[in-house]
Amino acid sequence: MRLWHGKVPIEKADEYEKFLIERAVPDYNSVDGLLKLYFTRKDEDTVAHFLLVTIWDSMESIKKFAGENPEIAKYYPEDDEFLLEKEKYVSIYHVFYEN
């Protein structure tokens, strides 16, 4: 499981949500080995938090998407228009049980 987090000004959150669906979803879906993705959002006063949770069949599949260093976050050029900062790292977890 790979977790990416980003923060966007609340006034840009709806537009960023649309961008993620139109740009990021097809990119993720183009990689064999993606099992599931959850794009989530939590609004606070002035900031919207986006948490992208992707489930993969292997670390090799994650590398096909993210590159040889899969812990390094992957960004699109358009992210500069939205994100308050670009976090350098993502979190990767091994799923050891599912029900």
Coordinates of N, CA, C and O in Angstrom, one line a residue:
M1 N 0.8 -1.2 0.0 CA 0.0 0.0 0.0 C 0.9 1.2 0.0 O 1.9 1.3 0.8
R2 N 0.6 2.2 -0.9 CA 1.3 3.4 -1.0 C 0.4 4.6 -0.6 O -0.7 4.7 -1.1
L3 N 0.9 5.5 0.3 CA 0.1 6.6 0.8 C 0.8 7.9 0.4 O 2.0 8.1 0.7
W4 N 0.1 8.8 -0.3 CA 0.6 10.1 -0.6 C -0.3 11.1 0.0 O -1.5 11.0 0.0
H5 N 0.3 12.2 0.6 CA -0.5 13.3 1.2 C -0.1 14.6 0.6 O 1.1 14.9 0.3
G6 N -1.1 15.4 0.3 CA -0.9 16.8 -0.2 C -1.9 17.8 0.4 O -3.0 17.4 0.8
K7 N -1.5 19.0 0.5 CA -2.3 20.1 1.1 C -2.5 21.1 0.0 O -1.6 21.6 -0.6
V8 N -3.8 21.6 -0.1 CA -4.2 22.5 -1.1 C -5.0 23.6 -0.4 O -5.8 23.3 0.5
P9 N -4.9 24.9 -0.8 CA -5.8 25.9 -0.3 C -7.3 25.5 -0.5 O -7.6 25.0 -1.6
I10 N -8.1 25.7 0.5 CA -9.5 25.2 0.4 C -10.2 25.8 -0.8 O -11.0 25.1 -1.4
E11 N -9.9 27.0 -1.3 CA -10.5 27.5 -2.5 C -10.1 26.9 -3.8 O -10.8 27.0 -4.8
K12 N -9.1 26.1 -3.7 CA -8.6 25.3 -4.9 C -9.0 23.8 -4.8 O -8.6 23.1 -5.8
A13 N -9.6 23.4 -3.8 CA -9.7 22.0 -3.5 C -10.6 21.3 -4.5 O -10.3 20.2 -5.0
D14 N -11.7 21.9 -4.9 CA -12.6 21.3 -5.9 C -11.9 21.1 -7.2 O -12.1 20.1 -7.9
E15 N -11.2 22.1 -7.6 CA -10.5 22.1 -8.9 C -9.4 21.0 -8.8 O -9.1 20.3 -9.8
Y16 N -8.7 20.9 -7.7 CA -7.7 19.9 -7.6 C -8.3 18.5 -7.6 O -7.7 17.6 -8.2
E17 N -9.4 18.3 -6.9 CA -10.1 17.0 -6.9 C -10.4 16.6 -8.4 O -10.1 15.5 -8.8
K18 N -10.9 17.5 -9.2 CA -11.2 17.3 -10.6 C -9.9 16.9 -11.3 O -9.9 16.0 -12.1
F19 N -8.8 17.7 -11.1 CA -7.5 17.4 -11.7 C -7.1 16.0 -11.4 O -6.6 15.3 -12.3
L20 N -7.1 15.6 -10.2 CA -6.7 14.3 -9.8 C -7.5 13.2 -10.5 O -6.9 12.2 -11.0
I21 N -8.8 13.4 -10.6 CA -9.6 12.4 -11.3 C -9.3 12.3 -12.8 O -9.1 11.2 -13.4
E22 N -9.1 13.5 -13.4 CA -8.8 13.5 -14.8 C -7.4 13.2 -15.2 O -7.2 12.6 -16.3
R23 N -6.4 13.5 -14.4 CA -5.0 13.4 -14.8 C -4.3 12.2 -14.0 O -3.7 11.4 -14.7
A24 N -4.5 12.1 -12.7 CA -3.8 11.1 -12.0 C -4.4 9.7 -12.1 O -3.7 8.7 -12.2
V25 N -5.8 9.7 -12.0 CA -6.4 8.4 -12.1 C -6.0 7.6 -13.4 O -5.6 6.4 -13.3
P26 N -6.1 8.2 -14.6 CA -5.6 7.4 -15.7 C -4.1 7.0 -15.7 O -3.8 5.9 -16.1
D27 N -3.3 7.9 -15.1 CA -1.9 7.5 -14.9 C -1.7 6.3 -14.0 O -1.0 5.4 -14.4
Y28 N -2.3 6.3 -12.9 CA -2.3 5.1 -12.0 C -2.8 3.9 -12.7 O -2.2 2.8 -12.6
N29 N -4.0 4.0 -13.3 CA -4.6 2.9 -14.0 C -3.9 2.3 -15.1 O -4.1 1.2 -15.6
S30 N -2.9 3.1 -15.7 CA -2.1 2.6 -16.8 C -1.1 1.6 -16.4 O -0.4 1.0 -17.3
V31 N -0.8 1.5 -15.1 CA 0.2 0.6 -14.6 C -0.4 -0.8 -14.2 O -1.2 -0.8 -13.3
D32 N 0.1 -1.8 -14.8 CA -0.3 -3.2 -14.4 C 0.2 -3.4 -13.0 O 1.3 -3.0 -12.6
G33 N -0.7 -4.0 -12.2 CA -0.4 -4.3 -10.8 C -1.1 -3.4 -9.8 O -1.1 -3.7 -8.6
L34 N -1.8 -2.4 -10.3 CA -2.6 -1.6 -9.4 C -3.9 -2.4 -9.1 O -4.6 -2.8 -10.0
L35 N -4.1 -2.6 -7.9 CA -5.3 -3.4 -7.5 C -6.5 -2.5 -7.1 O -7.6 -2.8 -7.4
K36 N -6.2 -1.4 -6.4 CA -7.3 -0.5 -5.9 C -6.7 0.8 -5.6 O -5.5 1.0 -5.3
L37 N -7.5 1.9 -5.8 CA -7.1 3.2 -5.4 C -8.2 3.9 -4.7 O -9.4 3.7 -5.0
Y38 N -7.9 4.6 -3.7 CA -8.8 5.5 -2.9 C -8.2 6.9 -2.9 O -7.1 7.1 -2.4
F39 N -8.9 7.8 -3.5 CA -8.5 9.2 -3.4 C -9.4 9.9 -2.4 O -10.6 10.0 -2.6
T40 N -8.9 10.3 -1.3 CA -9.7 10.9 -0.2 C -9.3 12.3 0.1 O -8.3 12.8 -0.3
R41 N -10.3 13.0 0.7 CA -10.1 14.4 1.0 C -10.7 14.8 2.3 O -11.8 14.3 2.7
K42 N -10.0 15.6 3.1 CA -10.5 16.1 4.4 C -10.3 17.6 4.4 O -9.2 18.1 4.3
D43 N -11.4 18.3 4.5 CA -11.4 19.8 4.5 C -11.3 20.3 5.9 O -12.0 19.9 6.8
E44 N -10.3 21.3 6.1 CA -10.2 22.0 7.3 C -10.5 23.5 7.1 O -11.1 23.8 6.0
D45 N -10.2 24.4 7.9 CA -10.6 25.8 7.8 C -10.2 26.3 6.4 O -11.0 26.8 5.6
T46 N -8.9 26.4 6.2 CA -8.3 27.0 5.0 C -7.6 26.1 4.1 O -7.1 26.5 3.1
V47 N -7.5 24.8 4.5 CA -6.7 23.8 3.8 C -7.5 22.5 3.6 O -8.3 22.1 4.5
A48 N -7.3 22.0 2.4 CA -7.9 20.6 2.1 C -6.7 19.7 2.1 O -5.7 19.9 1.4
H49 N -6.9 18.6 2.8 CA -5.9 17.5 2.8 C -6.3 16.4 1.8 O -7.5 16.0 1.9
F50 N -5.4 16.0 1.0 CA -5.7 14.9 0.1 C -4.8 13.7 0.5 O -3.6 13.9 0.6
L51 N -5.4 12.6 0.6 CA -4.7 11.3 0.9 C -5.0 10.3 -0.2 O -6.2 10.0 -0.4
L52 N -4.0 10.0 -1.0 CA -4.2 9.0 -2.0 C -3.6 7.7 -1.6 O -2.4 7.6 -1.2
V53 N -4.5 6.7 -1.5 CA -4.2 5.4 -1.0 C -4.3 4.4 -2.2 O -5.3 4.3 -2.8
T54 N -3.1 3.8 -2.5 CA -3.2 2.8 -3.7 C -2.7 1.5 -3.2 O -1.7 1.4 -2.4
I55 N -3.3 0.5 -3.7 CA -3.0 -0.9 -3.3 C -2.4 -1.6 -4.5 O -3.0 -1.5 -5.6
W56 N -1.3 -2.2 -4.4 CA -0.5 -2.8 -5.5 C -0.3 -4.3 -5.2 O -0.3 -4.7 -4.1
D57 N 0.0 -5.0 -6.3 CA 0.3 -6.4 -6.1 C 1.7 -6.7 -5.7 O 2.0 -7.8 -5.3
S58 N 2.6 -5.7 -5.9 CA 4.0 -6.0 -5.6 C 4.8 -4.6 -5.5 O 4.3 -3.6 -6.1
M59 N 5.9 -4.7 -4.9 CA 6.8 -3.5 -4.9 C 7.3 -3.2 -6.4 O 7.4 -2.0 -6.7
E60 N 7.4 -4.2 -7.2 CA 7.8 -4.0 -8.6 C 6.8 -3.2 -9.3 O 7.1 -2.3 -10.1
S61 N 5.5 -3.4 -9.0 CA 4.5 -2.6 -9.7 C 4.5 -1.2 -9.2 O 4.3 -0.3 -10.0
I62 N 4.8 -1.0 -7.9 CA 4.9 0.4 -7.4 C 6.0 1.1 -8.1 O 5.9 2.3 -8.5
K63 N 7.1 0.4 -8.3 CA 8.3 1.0 -9.0 C 7.9 1.3 -10.5 O 8.4 2.3 -11.0
K64 N 7.1 0.5 -11.1 CA 6.7 0.9 -12.5 C 6.0 2.2 -12.5 O 6.1 3.0 -13.5
F65 N 5.2 2.5 -11.4 CA 4.5 3.8 -11.4 C 5.4 4.9 -10.9 O 5.4 6.0 -11.5
A66 N 6.1 4.7 -9.8 CA 6.8 5.8 -9.1 C 8.3 5.9 -9.4 O 8.9 6.9 -9.1
G67 N 8.9 4.9 -10.0 CA 10.3 5.0 -10.3 C 11.1 4.1 -9.4 O 10.5 3.4 -8.5
E68 N 12.4 4.0 -9.6 CA 13.2 3.1 -8.9 C 13.3 3.4 -7.4 O 13.6 2.5 -6.6
N69 N 13.0 4.6 -7.0 CA 12.9 5.0 -5.5 C 11.4 5.2 -5.2 O 11.0 6.4 -5.2
P70 N 10.6 4.2 -4.9 CA 9.2 4.4 -4.8 C 8.8 5.2 -3.6 O 7.6 5.6 -3.5
E71 N 9.7 5.4 -2.6 CA 9.3 6.2 -1.5 C 9.4 7.7 -1.8 O 8.9 8.5 -1.0
I72 N 9.9 8.1 -2.9 CA 10.0 9.5 -3.3 C 8.6 9.8 -4.0 O 8.2 9.1 -4.9
A73 N 8.0 10.9 -3.6 CA 6.7 11.3 -4.2 C 6.8 11.6 -5.7 O 7.9 12.1 -6.1
K74 N 5.8 11.3 -6.4 CA 5.7 11.6 -7.9 C 4.8 12.7 -8.0 O 3.7 12.7 -7.5
Y75 N 5.2 13.7 -8.8 CA 4.3 14.9 -9.0 C 4.1 15.2 -10.5 O 5.0 14.8 -11.3
Y76 N 3.1 15.9 -10.8 CA 2.8 16.3 -12.1 C 3.1 17.8 -12.2 O 3.0 18.5 -11.2
P77 N 3.4 18.3 -13.4 CA 3.7 19.8 -13.5 C 2.6 20.7 -13.0 O 2.9 21.7 -12.3
E78 N 1.4 20.2 -13.2 CA 0.2 21.0 -12.7 C 0.1 21.1 -11.2 O -0.6 22.0 -10.7
D79 N 0.8 20.2 -10.5 CA 0.7 20.3 -9.0 C 1.2 21.6 -8.5 O 0.7 22.0 -7.4
D80 N 2.1 22.2 -9.2 CA 2.6 23.5 -8.7 C 1.5 24.6 -8.6 O 1.6 25.5 -7.8
E81 N 0.5 24.5 -9.4 CA -0.6 25.4 -9.3 C -1.5 25.2 -8.1 O -2.3 26.1 -7.8
F82 N -1.4 24.1 -7.4 CA -2.4 23.7 -6.4 C -1.7 23.5 -5.0 O -2.2 24.1 -4.0
L83 N -0.7 22.8 -4.9 CA -0.1 22.3 -3.6 C 0.6 23.4 -2.9 O 1.3 24.2 -3.4
L84 N 0.3 23.4 -1.6 CA 1.0 24.4 -0.7 C 2.5 24.0 -0.5 O 3.3 24.9 -0.2
E85 N 2.8 22.7 -0.6 CA 4.1 22.3 -0.5 C 4.2 20.9 -1.2 O 3.2 20.2 -1.3
K86 N 5.3 20.5 -1.6 CA 5.5 19.2 -2.2 C 6.3 18.3 -1.2 O 7.5 18.5 -1.0
E87 N 5.5 17.4 -0.5 CA 6.2 16.5 0.4 C 7.1 15.6 -0.4 O 6.7 15.1 -1.4
K88 N 8.3 15.4 0.1 CA 9.3 14.6 -0.6 C 9.0 13.1 -0.6 O 9.2 12.4 -1.6
Y89 N 8.4 12.6 0.5 CA 8.3 11.2 0.6 C 6.8 10.8 0.7 O 6.0 11.5 1.2
V90 N 6.5 9.6 0.3 CA 5.3 8.9 0.5 C 5.5 7.8 1.6 O 6.7 7.6 2.0
S91 N 4.5 7.2 2.1 CA 4.6 6.0 3.0 C 4.2 4.8 2.2 O 3.2 4.8 1.5
I92 N 5.0 3.7 2.4 CA 4.7 2.4 1.8 C 4.5 1.4 3.0 O 5.4 1.3 3.8
Y93 N 3.4 0.7 3.0 CA 3.1 -0.3 4.0 C 2.9 -1.7 3.3 O 2.4 -1.7 2.2
H94 N 3.3 -2.7 4.0 CA 3.0 -4.0 3.5 C 1.7 -4.5 4.2 O 1.6 -4.4 5.4
V95 N 0.7 -4.8 3.4 CA -0.5 -5.3 3.9 C -0.4 -6.8 4.2 O -0.2 -7.6 3.3
F96 N -0.5 -7.1 5.5 CA -0.3 -8.5 5.9 C -1.6 -9.2 6.2 O -1.7 -10.4 6.3
Y97 N -2.8 -8.5 6.2 CA -4.0 -9.1 6.4 C -5.1 -8.3 5.8 O -5.1 -7.0 5.9
E98 N -6.1 -8.9 5.1 CA -7.2 -8.2 4.6 C -8.5 -9.1 4.8 O -8.4 -10.3 4.7
N99 N -9.6 -8.4 5.1 CA -10.8 -9.2 5.4 C -11.9 -8.6 4.6 O -12.1 -7.5 4.4

